[in-house]
Amino acid sequence: MELNGETKKFFLVVAVFAGCFFSLLGVSCSSLPERAMKVTTTANSADVRYENANNELASGKYDLAKLHFAQAYNLAYSVDDPDLLCRIALSGISYKIITGTLEAQNPGADSFIDSLSATEILAEARYFAERSARSSVLSAVCSICEVNIELSKGNTNFLIYENHLRNAEKSLAKEPYYLAHAYRSFGDVYIRSKKYGEAVEYYGKAASVHTKNRYLFEIGTDWYGIARAQSLAGKKQDAISAMTTALKYDRDSENSSAIAADYFAIAKILMKGETSVGDRKDAKKNARWAASIFKSIGMKENAAECENFASEIE
């Protein structure tokens, strides 16, 4: 039977409707993509801001880091992501330790970093860790942060801190990033307790893990710790050698503030103990080069400190 125009139009509409109906029932054409059963747009956006903030913190861009941590925190809160919230909170503690702002700077502020103390943020991080699918891992990282806070406050319960870190280490065997931070925290404990050989060992372990897993921004910090321990132990040449390695990795990561800090550290190491004419000349040169790099990135106070150091070298 030949179909007229109206009849053809009717069957076409029915066919389209049936196709849509069966598609809704799950009988879709093989060429169409399956509907996603999980939306991660907001969480992904939070994670990007979080990673940017961590890189900014490592680069000394503290204002940007604080802004992006706060944005990431609010986004993660809005989609109830306890794992990401915990990690952001822990990085917020690192921010407060690095910037020397352990107490709440502005209670009631929009940024959790300003409105809470480091101890209060740690309490939130522990709560988020308990609610996450990785509670044992994130709780272990919380213990590491607790040790870091205690050291930053000048407390000296070193044996207790070592026990916390050893317990955390057991839970982080399959988490290289956090395991390396546990090793670095061991190094910090040993520096404070004047066990410089052990400090060198554990900073070295952190550097090894970070290097193996290509955490480029972290490696320079590990070697800076090694250099500090060697310097405090009176091993001047070993300290300079370690600083040279730190400088190499900070250059590789284009971490400008760390590069400048490395040059300044070399200058200060050169001026420790007995100094030769060459030591003093090299120290002055390194301090002034550090100042020029700090100036190039707008860190004027740091630049002035380097210039003052250089001008006092005879």
PDB file of C-alpha atoms in Angstrom:
ATOM      1  CA  MET A   1       0.000   0.000   0.000  1.00  0.00           C
ATOM      2  CA  GLU A   2       1.336   3.386  -0.948  1.00  0.00           C
ATOM      3  CA  LEU A   3       1.508   5.902   1.918  1.00  0.00           C
ATOM      4  CA  ASN A   4       0.407   9.475   1.378  1.00  0.00           C
ATOM      5  CA  GLY A   5       2.344  12.434   2.851  1.00  0.00           C
ATOM      6  CA  GLU A   6       0.323  12.741   6.067  1.00  0.00           C
ATOM      7  CA  THR A   7       0.558   8.999   6.768  1.00  0.00           C
ATOM      8  CA  LYS A   8       4.345   9.020   6.241  1.00  0.00           C
ATOM      9  CA  LYS A   9       4.665  11.971   8.613  1.00  0.00           C
ATOM     10  CA  PHE A  10       2.598  10.135  11.270  1.00  0.00           C
ATOM     11  CA  PHE A  11       4.765   6.979  11.143  1.00  0.00           C
ATOM     12  CA  LEU A  12       7.942   9.088  11.250  1.00  0.00           C
ATOM     13  CA  VAL A  13       6.833  10.816  14.451  1.00  0.00           C
ATOM     14  CA  VAL A  14       5.864   7.461  15.987  1.00  0.00           C
ATOM     15  CA  ALA A  15       9.254   5.975  15.076  1.00  0.00           C
ATOM     16  CA  VAL A  16      11.156   8.898  16.614  1.00  0.00           C
ATOM     17  CA  PHE A  17       9.028   8.745  19.774  1.00  0.00           C
ATOM     18  CA  ALA A  18       9.552   4.995  20.080  1.00  0.00           C
ATOM     19  CA  GLY A  19      13.300   5.421  19.641  1.00  0.00           C
ATOM     20  CA  CYS A  20      13.406   8.008  22.420  1.00  0.00           C
ATOM     21  CA  PHE A  21      11.204   5.843  24.664  1.00  0.00           C
ATOM     22  CA  PHE A  22      13.335   2.727  24.282  1.00  0.00           C
ATOM     23  CA  SER A  23      16.463   4.822  24.735  1.00  0.00           C
ATOM     24  CA  LEU A  24      15.105   5.958  28.080  1.00  0.00           C
ATOM     25  CA  LEU A  25      14.508   2.323  28.961  1.00  0.00           C
ATOM     26  CA  GLY A  26      18.162   1.599  28.263  1.00  0.00           C
ATOM     27  CA  VAL A  27      17.759   0.130  24.792  1.00  0.00           C
ATOM     28  CA  SER A  28      19.991   2.670  23.071  1.00  0.00           C
ATOM     29  CA  CYS A  29      21.770   2.613  19.784  1.00  0.00           C
ATOM     30  CA  SER A  30      25.328   1.305  19.966  1.00  0.00           C
ATOM     31  CA  SER A  31      26.581   4.560  18.465  1.00  0.00           C
ATOM     32  CA  LEU A  32      25.320   6.635  21.420  1.00  0.00           C
ATOM     33  CA  PRO A  33      27.482   7.043  24.551  1.00  0.00           C
ATOM     34  CA  GLU A  34      26.186   5.596  27.810  1.00  0.00           C
ATOM     35  CA  ARG A  35      24.832   8.055  30.332  1.00  0.00           C
ATOM     36  CA  ALA A  36      27.231   8.780  33.148  1.00  0.00           C
ATOM     37  CA  MET A  37      26.092   7.549  36.547  1.00  0.00           C
ATOM     38  CA  LYS A  38      28.443   9.857  38.431  1.00  0.00           C
ATOM     39  CA  VAL A  39      29.072  13.556  37.907  1.00  0.00           C
ATOM     40  CA  THR A  40      32.522  14.798  38.954  1.00  0.00           C
ATOM     41  CA  THR A  41      32.617  18.288  37.449  1.00  0.00           C
ATOM     42  CA  THR A  42      32.760  20.163  40.757  1.00  0.00           C
ATOM     43  CA  ALA A  43      35.123  17.683  42.422  1.00  0.00           C
ATOM     44  CA  ASN A  44      37.471  17.875  39.438  1.00  0.00           C
ATOM     45  CA  SER A  45      37.419  21.669  39.579  1.00  0.00           C
ATOM     46  CA  ALA A  46      38.211  21.525  43.312  1.00  0.00           C
ATOM     47  CA  ASP A  47      41.069  19.113  42.673  1.00  0.00           C
ATOM     48  CA  VAL A  48      42.586  21.393  40.015  1.00  0.00           C
ATOM     49  CA  ARG A  49      42.481  24.368  42.386  1.00  0.00           C
ATOM     50  CA  TYR A  50      43.972  22.203  45.138  1.00  0.00           C
ATOM     51  CA  GLU A  51      46.911  21.114  42.956  1.00  0.00           C
ATOM     52  CA  ASN A  52      47.488  24.692  41.819  1.00  0.00           C
ATOM     53  CA  ALA A  53      47.499  25.848  45.441  1.00  0.00           C
ATOM     54  CA  ASN A  54      50.066  23.209  46.415  1.00  0.00           C
ATOM     55  CA  ASN A  55      52.371  24.299  43.592  1.00  0.00           C
ATOM     56  CA  GLU A  56      51.894  27.958  44.532  1.00  0.00           C
ATOM     57  CA  LEU A  57      52.685  27.182  48.155  1.00  0.00           C
ATOM     58  CA  ALA A  58      55.884  25.388  47.129  1.00  0.00           C
ATOM     59  CA  SER A  59      56.799  28.398  44.968  1.00  0.00           C
ATOM     60  CA  GLY A  60      56.270  30.937  47.740  1.00  0.00           C
ATOM     61  CA  LYS A  61      53.137  32.445  46.128  1.00  0.00           C
ATOM     62  CA  TYR A  62      51.320  32.489  49.436  1.00  0.00           C
ATOM     63  CA  ASP A  63      48.419  34.813  48.601  1.00  0.00           C
ATOM     64  CA  LEU A  64      47.454  32.792  45.537  1.00  0.00           C
ATOM     65  CA  ALA A  65      47.877  29.532  47.438  1.00  0.00           C
ATOM     66  CA  LYS A  66      45.556  30.674  50.227  1.00  0.00           C
ATOM     67  CA  LEU A  67      42.933  31.845  47.720  1.00  0.00           C
ATOM     68  CA  HIS A  68      42.973  28.574  45.794  1.00  0.00           C
ATOM     69  CA  PHE A  69      42.963  26.420  48.936  1.00  0.00           C
ATOM     70  CA  ALA A  70      39.850  28.294  50.109  1.00  0.00           C
ATOM     71  CA  GLN A  71      38.150  27.865  46.719  1.00  0.00           C
ATOM     72  CA  ALA A  72      39.000  24.159  46.599  1.00  0.00           C
ATOM     73  CA  TYR A  73      37.759  23.697  50.176  1.00  0.00           C
ATOM     74  CA  ASN A  74      34.381  25.330  49.440  1.00  0.00           C
ATOM     75  CA  LEU A  75      33.898  23.347  46.241  1.00  0.00           C
ATOM     76  CA  ALA A  76      34.773  20.048  47.944  1.00  0.00           C
ATOM     77  CA  TYR A  77      32.381  20.903  50.779  1.00  0.00           C
ATOM     78  CA  SER A  78      29.572  21.615  48.308  1.00  0.00           C
ATOM     79  CA  VAL A  79      29.725  18.058  46.907  1.00  0.00           C
ATOM     80  CA  ASP A  80      30.496  16.351  50.256  1.00  0.00           C
ATOM     81  CA  ASP A  81      33.879  14.910  49.244  1.00  0.00           C
ATOM     82  CA  PRO A  82      35.546  13.977  52.567  1.00  0.00           C
ATOM     83  CA  ASP A  83      38.718  12.572  50.985  1.00  0.00           C
ATOM     84  CA  LEU A  84      39.445  15.785  49.099  1.00  0.00           C
ATOM     85  CA  LEU A  85      38.370  17.922  52.066  1.00  0.00           C
ATOM     86  CA  CYS A  86      40.852  16.097  54.278  1.00  0.00           C
ATOM     87  CA  ARG A  87      43.709  16.578  51.834  1.00  0.00           C
ATOM     88  CA  ILE A  88      42.913  20.269  51.394  1.00  0.00           C
ATOM     89  CA  ALA A  89      42.760  20.749  55.168  1.00  0.00           C
ATOM     90  CA  LEU A  90      46.146  19.058  55.594  1.00  0.00           C
ATOM     91  CA  SER A  91      47.683  21.316  52.958  1.00  0.00           C
ATOM     92  CA  GLY A  92      46.110  24.243  54.770  1.00  0.00           C
ATOM     93  CA  ILE A  93      48.064  23.192  57.866  1.00  0.00           C
ATOM     94  CA  SER A  94      51.254  23.158  55.799  1.00  0.00           C
ATOM     95  CA  TYR A  95      50.426  26.690  54.661  1.00  0.00           C
ATOM     96  CA  LYS A  96      50.037  27.863  58.256  1.00  0.00           C
ATOM     97  CA  ILE A  97      53.299  26.211  59.324  1.00  0.00           C
ATOM     98  CA  ILE A  98      55.288  27.636  56.395  1.00  0.00           C
ATOM     99  CA  THR A  99      53.894  31.150  56.856  1.00  0.00           C
ATOM    100  CA  GLY A 100      54.153  31.070  60.655  1.00  0.00           C
ATOM    101  CA  THR A 101      50.433  31.688  61.188  1.00  0.00           C
ATOM    102  CA  LEU A 102      49.519  28.755  63.428  1.00  0.00           C
ATOM    103  CA  GLU A 103      46.729  30.640  65.191  1.00  0.00           C
ATOM    104  CA  ALA A 104      43.497  31.891  63.614  1.00  0.00           C
ATOM    105  CA  GLN A 105      44.211  35.190  61.890  1.00  0.00           C
ATOM    106  CA  ASN A 106      40.638  36.349  61.358  1.00  0.00           C
ATOM    107  CA  PRO A 107      37.884  34.289  63.053  1.00  0.00           C
ATOM    108  CA  GLY A 108      34.777  34.408  60.911  1.00  0.00           C
ATOM    109  CA  ALA A 109      36.692  34.974  57.669  1.00  0.00           C
ATOM    110  CA  ASP A 110      35.576  33.158  54.519  1.00  0.00           C
ATOM    111  CA  SER A 111      38.895  31.337  54.194  1.00  0.00           C
ATOM    112  CA  PHE A 112      39.263  28.377  56.548  1.00  0.00           C
ATOM    113  CA  ILE A 113      42.987  29.117  56.683  1.00  0.00           C
ATOM    114  CA  ASP A 114      42.346  32.549  58.184  1.00  0.00           C
ATOM    115  CA  SER A 115      39.380  31.626  60.381  1.00  0.00           C
ATOM    116  CA  LEU A 116      40.842  28.521  62.076  1.00  0.00           C
ATOM    117  CA  SER A 117      44.047  27.674  63.926  1.00  0.00           C
ATOM    118  CA  ALA A 118      46.278  24.847  62.701  1.00  0.00           C
ATOM    119  CA  THR A 119      45.015  22.675  65.574  1.00  0.00           C
ATOM    120  CA  GLU A 120      41.390  23.371  64.642  1.00  0.00           C
ATOM    121  CA  ILE A 121      42.049  22.547  60.999  1.00  0.00           C
ATOM    122  CA  LEU A 122      43.676  19.282  62.116  1.00  0.00           C
ATOM    123  CA  ALA A 123      40.521  18.395  64.066  1.00  0.00           C
ATOM    124  CA  GLU A 124      38.473  18.950  60.901  1.00  0.00           C
ATOM    125  CA  ALA A 125      40.939  16.872  58.866  1.00  0.00           C
ATOM    126  CA  ARG A 126      40.592  13.967  61.315  1.00  0.00           C
ATOM    127  CA  TYR A 127      36.804  14.143  60.984  1.00  0.00           C
ATOM    128  CA  PHE A 128      37.011  14.143  57.185  1.00  0.00           C
ATOM    129  CA  ALA A 129      39.476  11.226  57.312  1.00  0.00           C
ATOM    130  CA  GLU A 130      37.063   9.139  59.397  1.00  0.00           C
ATOM    131  CA  ARG A 131      34.308   9.729  56.820  1.00  0.00           C
ATOM    132  CA  SER A 132      36.477   8.897  53.816  1.00  0.00           C
ATOM    133  CA  ALA A 133      37.024   5.558  52.079  1.00  0.00           C
ATOM    134  CA  ARG A 134      40.738   5.810  52.949  1.00  0.00           C
ATOM    135  CA  SER A 135      40.364   6.482  56.645  1.00  0.00           C
ATOM    136  CA  SER A 136      43.502   4.595  57.752  1.00  0.00           C
ATOM    137  CA  VAL A 137      45.739   6.327  55.204  1.00  0.00           C
ATOM    138  CA  LEU A 138      44.414   9.840  55.786  1.00  0.00           C
ATOM    139  CA  SER A 139      44.377   9.380  59.571  1.00  0.00           C
ATOM    140  CA  ALA A 140      48.059   8.446  59.344  1.00  0.00           C
ATOM    141  CA  VAL A 141      48.749  11.654  57.411  1.00  0.00           C
ATOM    142  CA  CYS A 142      46.882  13.578  60.112  1.00  0.00           C
ATOM    143  CA  SER A 143      49.349  12.125  62.641  1.00  0.00           C
ATOM    144  CA  ILE A 144      52.255  13.420  60.543  1.00  0.00           C
ATOM    145  CA  CYS A 145      50.684  16.882  60.491  1.00  0.00           C
ATOM    146  CA  GLU A 146      50.203  16.743  64.254  1.00  0.00           C
ATOM    147  CA  VAL A 147      53.950  16.167  64.672  1.00  0.00           C
ATOM    148  CA  ASN A 148      54.697  19.058  62.318  1.00  0.00           C
ATOM    149  CA  ILE A 149      52.434  21.383  64.315  1.00  0.00           C
ATOM    150  CA  GLU A 150      54.090  20.362  67.589  1.00  0.00           C
ATOM    151  CA  LEU A 151      57.561  20.982  66.167  1.00  0.00           C
ATOM    152  CA  SER A 152      56.449  24.368  64.828  1.00  0.00           C
ATOM    153  CA  LYS A 153      55.275  25.314  68.314  1.00  0.00           C
ATOM    154  CA  GLY A 154      58.732  24.497  69.658  1.00  0.00           C
ATOM    155  CA  ASN A 155      57.631  21.453  71.625  1.00  0.00           C
ATOM    156  CA  THR A 156      60.239  18.763  72.285  1.00  0.00           C
ATOM    157  CA  ASN A 157      58.524  15.429  72.987  1.00  0.00           C
ATOM    158  CA  PHE A 158      60.759  13.795  70.394  1.00  0.00           C
ATOM    159  CA  LEU A 159      60.233  10.145  71.393  1.00  0.00           C
ATOM    160  CA  ILE A 160      56.457  10.601  71.190  1.00  0.00           C
ATOM    161  CA  TYR A 161      56.812  12.198  67.758  1.00  0.00           C
ATOM    162  CA  GLU A 162      58.986   9.318  66.540  1.00  0.00           C
ATOM    163  CA  ASN A 163      56.342   6.814  67.700  1.00  0.00           C
ATOM    164  CA  HIS A 164      53.603   8.734  65.881  1.00  0.00           C
ATOM    165  CA  LEU A 165      55.659   8.739  62.695  1.00  0.00           C
ATOM    166  CA  ARG A 166      56.527   5.031  62.929  1.00  0.00           C
ATOM    167  CA  ASN A 167      52.851   4.162  63.327  1.00  0.00           C
ATOM    168  CA  ALA A 168      51.986   6.391  60.378  1.00  0.00           C
ATOM    169  CA  GLU A 169      54.743   4.831  58.255  1.00  0.00           C
ATOM    170  CA  LYS A 170      53.093   1.397  58.561  1.00  0.00           C
ATOM    171  CA  SER A 171      49.850   2.710  57.036  1.00  0.00           C
ATOM    172  CA  LEU A 172      51.566   4.525  54.183  1.00  0.00           C
ATOM    173  CA  ALA A 173      53.654   1.760  52.597  1.00  0.00           C
ATOM    174  CA  LYS A 174      51.593   1.985  49.378  1.00  0.00           C
ATOM    175  CA  GLU A 175      51.273   5.791  49.418  1.00  0.00           C
ATOM    176  CA  PRO A 176      54.664   7.084  48.213  1.00  0.00           C
ATOM    177  CA  TYR A 177      53.819  10.792  48.344  1.00  0.00           C
ATOM    178  CA  TYR A 178      52.740  10.670  51.977  1.00  0.00           C
ATOM    179  CA  LEU A 179      55.375   8.101  52.930  1.00  0.00           C
ATOM    180  CA  ALA A 180      58.051  10.532  51.760  1.00  0.00           C
ATOM    181  CA  HIS A 181      56.498  13.240  53.913  1.00  0.00           C
ATOM    182  CA  ALA A 182      56.676  10.899  56.889  1.00  0.00           C
ATOM    183  CA  TYR A 183      60.402  10.431  56.174  1.00  0.00           C
ATOM    184  CA  ARG A 184      60.877  14.194  55.870  1.00  0.00           C
ATOM    185  CA  SER A 185      59.111  14.688  59.202  1.00  0.00           C
ATOM    186  CA  PHE A 186      61.481  12.140  60.760  1.00  0.00           C
ATOM    187  CA  GLY A 187      64.290  14.327  59.432  1.00  0.00           C
ATOM    188  CA  ASP A 188      62.719  17.394  61.048  1.00  0.00           C
ATOM    189  CA  VAL A 189      62.426  15.591  64.394  1.00  0.00           C
ATOM    190  CA  TYR A 190      66.067  14.484  64.233  1.00  0.00           C
ATOM    191  CA  ILE A 191      67.227  17.991  63.288  1.00  0.00           C
ATOM    192  CA  ARG A 192      65.455  19.390  66.339  1.00  0.00           C
ATOM    193  CA  SER A 193      66.882  16.677  68.592  1.00  0.00           C
ATOM    194  CA  LYS A 194      70.375  17.265  67.123  1.00  0.00           C
ATOM    195  CA  LYS A 195      70.665  13.757  65.688  1.00  0.00           C
ATOM    196  CA  TYR A 196      72.090  15.030  62.426  1.00  0.00           C
ATOM    197  CA  GLY A 197      73.216  11.690  61.012  1.00  0.00           C
ATOM    198  CA  GLU A 198      69.689  10.285  61.361  1.00  0.00           C
ATOM    199  CA  ALA A 199      68.286  13.474  59.844  1.00  0.00           C
ATOM    200  CA  VAL A 200      70.469  13.091  56.751  1.00  0.00           C
ATOM    201  CA  GLU A 201      69.348   9.455  56.454  1.00  0.00           C
ATOM    202  CA  TYR A 202      65.634  10.235  56.539  1.00  0.00           C
ATOM    203  CA  TYR A 203      65.773  13.304  54.314  1.00  0.00           C
ATOM    204  CA  GLY A 204      67.651  11.051  51.921  1.00  0.00           C
ATOM    205  CA  LYS A 205      64.865   8.464  52.094  1.00  0.00           C
ATOM    206  CA  ALA A 206      62.322  11.172  51.311  1.00  0.00           C
ATOM    207  CA  ALA A 207      64.400  12.361  48.345  1.00  0.00           C
ATOM    208  CA  SER A 208      64.682   8.802  47.034  1.00  0.00           C
ATOM    209  CA  VAL A 209      60.908   8.212  47.152  1.00  0.00           C
ATOM    210  CA  HIS A 210      60.092  11.605  45.657  1.00  0.00           C
ATOM    211  CA  THR A 211      62.634  11.115  42.867  1.00  0.00           C
ATOM    212  CA  LYS A 212      61.479   7.584  42.038  1.00  0.00           C
ATOM    213  CA  ASN A 213      57.875   8.764  41.789  1.00  0.00           C
ATOM    214  CA  ARG A 214      58.755  12.010  39.962  1.00  0.00           C
ATOM    215  CA  TYR A 215      57.408  14.455  42.546  1.00  0.00           C
ATOM    216  CA  LEU A 216      59.672  17.152  41.140  1.00  0.00           C
ATOM    217  CA  PHE A 217      58.527  20.043  43.333  1.00  0.00           C
ATOM    218  CA  GLU A 218      59.361  18.086  46.497  1.00  0.00           C
ATOM    219  CA  ILE A 219      62.889  16.861  45.750  1.00  0.00           C
ATOM    220  CA  GLY A 220      64.655  20.186  46.233  1.00  0.00           C
ATOM    221  CA  THR A 221      63.113  20.535  49.699  1.00  0.00           C
ATOM    222  CA  ASP A 222      64.450  17.105  50.696  1.00  0.00           C
ATOM    223  CA  TRP A 223      67.968  18.035  49.605  1.00  0.00           C
ATOM    224  CA  TYR A 224      67.675  21.377  51.371  1.00  0.00           C
ATOM    225  CA  GLY A 225      66.981  19.372  54.541  1.00  0.00           C
ATOM    226  CA  ILE A 226      70.053  17.217  53.929  1.00  0.00           C
ATOM    227  CA  ALA A 227      72.168  20.337  53.477  1.00  0.00           C
ATOM    228  CA  ARG A 228      70.825  21.862  56.667  1.00  0.00           C
ATOM    229  CA  ALA A 229      71.610  18.724  58.672  1.00  0.00           C
ATOM    230  CA  GLN A 230      75.125  18.520  57.213  1.00  0.00           C
ATOM    231  CA  SER A 231      75.734  22.185  57.965  1.00  0.00           C
ATOM    232  CA  LEU A 232      74.577  21.849  61.570  1.00  0.00           C
ATOM    233  CA  ALA A 233      76.863  18.830  61.917  1.00  0.00           C
ATOM    234  CA  GLY A 234      79.790  21.011  60.850  1.00  0.00           C
ATOM    235  CA  LYS A 235      80.219  19.263  57.479  1.00  0.00           C
ATOM    236  CA  LYS A 236      80.559  22.380  55.368  1.00  0.00           C
ATOM    237  CA  GLN A 237      81.535  20.848  52.029  1.00  0.00           C
ATOM    238  CA  ASP A 238      78.918  18.103  52.279  1.00  0.00           C
ATOM    239  CA  ALA A 239      76.313  20.780  53.001  1.00  0.00           C
ATOM    240  CA  ILE A 240      77.317  22.828  49.955  1.00  0.00           C
ATOM    241  CA  SER A 241      77.246  19.696  47.793  1.00  0.00           C
ATOM    242  CA  ALA A 242      73.718  18.904  49.009  1.00  0.00           C
ATOM    243  CA  MET A 243      72.614  22.492  48.353  1.00  0.00           C
ATOM    244  CA  THR A 244      73.964  22.233  44.821  1.00  0.00           C
ATOM    245  CA  THR A 245      71.739  19.182  44.301  1.00  0.00           C
ATOM    246  CA  ALA A 246      68.749  21.026  45.802  1.00  0.00           C
ATOM    247  CA  LEU A 247      69.413  23.899  43.390  1.00  0.00           C
ATOM    248  CA  LYS A 248      69.472  21.495  40.448  1.00  0.00           C
ATOM    249  CA  TYR A 249      65.983  20.143  41.234  1.00  0.00           C
ATOM    250  CA  ASP A 250      64.544  23.558  42.047  1.00  0.00           C
ATOM    251  CA  ARG A 251      65.786  24.804  38.683  1.00  0.00           C
ATOM    252  CA  ASP A 252      64.243  21.763  36.990  1.00  0.00           C
ATOM    253  CA  SER A 253      60.889  22.626  38.575  1.00  0.00           C
ATOM    254  CA  GLU A 254      61.295  26.374  37.813  1.00  0.00           C
ATOM    255  CA  ASN A 255      60.657  27.089  41.494  1.00  0.00           C
ATOM    256  CA  SER A 256      61.955  30.662  41.575  1.00  0.00           C
ATOM    257  CA  SER A 257      61.654  31.370  45.296  1.00  0.00           C
ATOM    258  CA  ALA A 258      63.343  28.063  46.117  1.00  0.00           C
ATOM    259  CA  ILE A 259      66.162  28.799  43.658  1.00  0.00           C
ATOM    260  CA  ALA A 260      66.817  32.129  45.354  1.00  0.00           C
ATOM    261  CA  ALA A 261      66.638  30.515  48.807  1.00  0.00           C
ATOM    262  CA  ASP A 262      69.159  27.886  47.676  1.00  0.00           C
ATOM    263  CA  TYR A 263      71.692  30.513  46.612  1.00  0.00           C
ATOM    264  CA  PHE A 264      71.219  32.365  49.901  1.00  0.00           C
ATOM    265  CA  ALA A 265      71.654  29.118  51.855  1.00  0.00           C
ATOM    266  CA  ILE A 266      74.916  28.422  50.016  1.00  0.00           C
ATOM    267  CA  ALA A 267      76.116  31.915  50.938  1.00  0.00           C
ATOM    268  CA  LYS A 268      75.324  31.364  54.614  1.00  0.00           C
ATOM    269  CA  ILE A 269      76.974  27.926  54.671  1.00  0.00           C
ATOM    270  CA  LEU A 270      80.131  29.376  53.111  1.00  0.00           C
ATOM    271  CA  MET A 271      80.334  31.899  55.946  1.00  0.00           C
ATOM    272  CA  LYS A 272      80.116  29.306  58.721  1.00  0.00           C
ATOM    273  CA  GLY A 273      83.203  28.482  60.775  1.00  0.00           C
ATOM    274  CA  GLU A 274      86.593  29.396  59.403  1.00  0.00           C
ATOM    275  CA  THR A 275      86.353  31.195  56.074  1.00  0.00           C
ATOM    276  CA  SER A 276      88.898  31.790  53.344  1.00  0.00           C
ATOM    277  CA  VAL A 277      89.065  34.768  51.013  1.00  0.00           C
ATOM    278  CA  GLY A 278      87.474  32.553  48.370  1.00  0.00           C
ATOM    279  CA  ASP A 279      84.650  31.544  50.717  1.00  0.00           C
ATOM    280  CA  ARG A 280      83.829  35.168  51.448  1.00  0.00           C
ATOM    281  CA  LYS A 281      83.965  36.147  47.798  1.00  0.00           C
ATOM    282  CA  ASP A 282      81.687  33.250  46.783  1.00  0.00           C
ATOM    283  CA  ALA A 283      79.311  33.936  49.686  1.00  0.00           C
ATOM    284  CA  LYS A 284      78.898  37.559  48.653  1.00  0.00           C
ATOM    285  CA  LYS A 285      78.348  36.563  45.025  1.00  0.00           C
ATOM    286  CA  ASN A 286      75.711  33.946  45.930  1.00  0.00           C
ATOM    287  CA  ALA A 287      73.871  36.281  48.316  1.00  0.00           C
ATOM    288  CA  ARG A 288      73.658  39.035  45.715  1.00  0.00           C
ATOM    289  CA  TRP A 289      72.503  36.609  43.041  1.00  0.00           C
ATOM    290  CA  ALA A 290      69.816  35.366  45.452  1.00  0.00           C
ATOM    291  CA  ALA A 291      68.743  38.986  45.997  1.00  0.00           C
ATOM    292  CA  SER A 292      68.446  39.575  42.254  1.00  0.00           C
ATOM    293  CA  ILE A 293      66.204  36.514  41.836  1.00  0.00           C
ATOM    294  CA  PHE A 294      64.019  37.523  44.787  1.00  0.00           C
ATOM    295  CA  LYS A 295      63.669  41.002  43.231  1.00  0.00           C
ATOM    296  CA  SER A 296      62.634  39.487  39.897  1.00  0.00           C
ATOM    297  CA  ILE A 297      59.646  37.774  41.548  1.00  0.00           C
ATOM    298  CA  GLY A 298      58.648  40.697  43.743  1.00  0.00           C
ATOM    299  CA  MET A 299      59.913  39.309  47.071  1.00  0.00           C
ATOM    300  CA  LYS A 300      61.496  42.589  48.184  1.00  0.00           C
ATOM    301  CA  GLU A 301      61.940  41.780  51.868  1.00  0.00           C
ATOM    302  CA  ASN A 302      63.817  38.583  51.052  1.00  0.00           C
ATOM    303  CA  ALA A 303      65.948  40.473  48.538  1.00  0.00           C
ATOM    304  CA  ALA A 304      66.812  43.095  51.149  1.00  0.00           C
ATOM    305  CA  GLU A 305      67.840  40.385  53.627  1.00  0.00           C
ATOM    306  CA  CYS A 306      70.235  38.904  51.046  1.00  0.00           C
ATOM    307  CA  GLU A 307      71.668  42.325  50.194  1.00  0.00           C
ATOM    308  CA  ASN A 308      72.248  43.113  53.868  1.00  0.00           C
ATOM    309  CA  PHE A 309      74.006  39.788  54.344  1.00  0.00           C
ATOM    310  CA  ALA A 310      76.260  40.424  51.344  1.00  0.00           C
ATOM    311  CA  SER A 311      77.114  43.956  52.480  1.00  0.00           C
ATOM    312  CA  GLU A 312      78.285  42.682  55.881  1.00  0.00           C
ATOM    313  CA  ILE A 313      80.837  40.310  54.353  1.00  0.00           C
ATOM    314  CA  GLU A 314      84.300  41.868  54.491  1.00  0.00           C
TER     315      GLU A 314
END
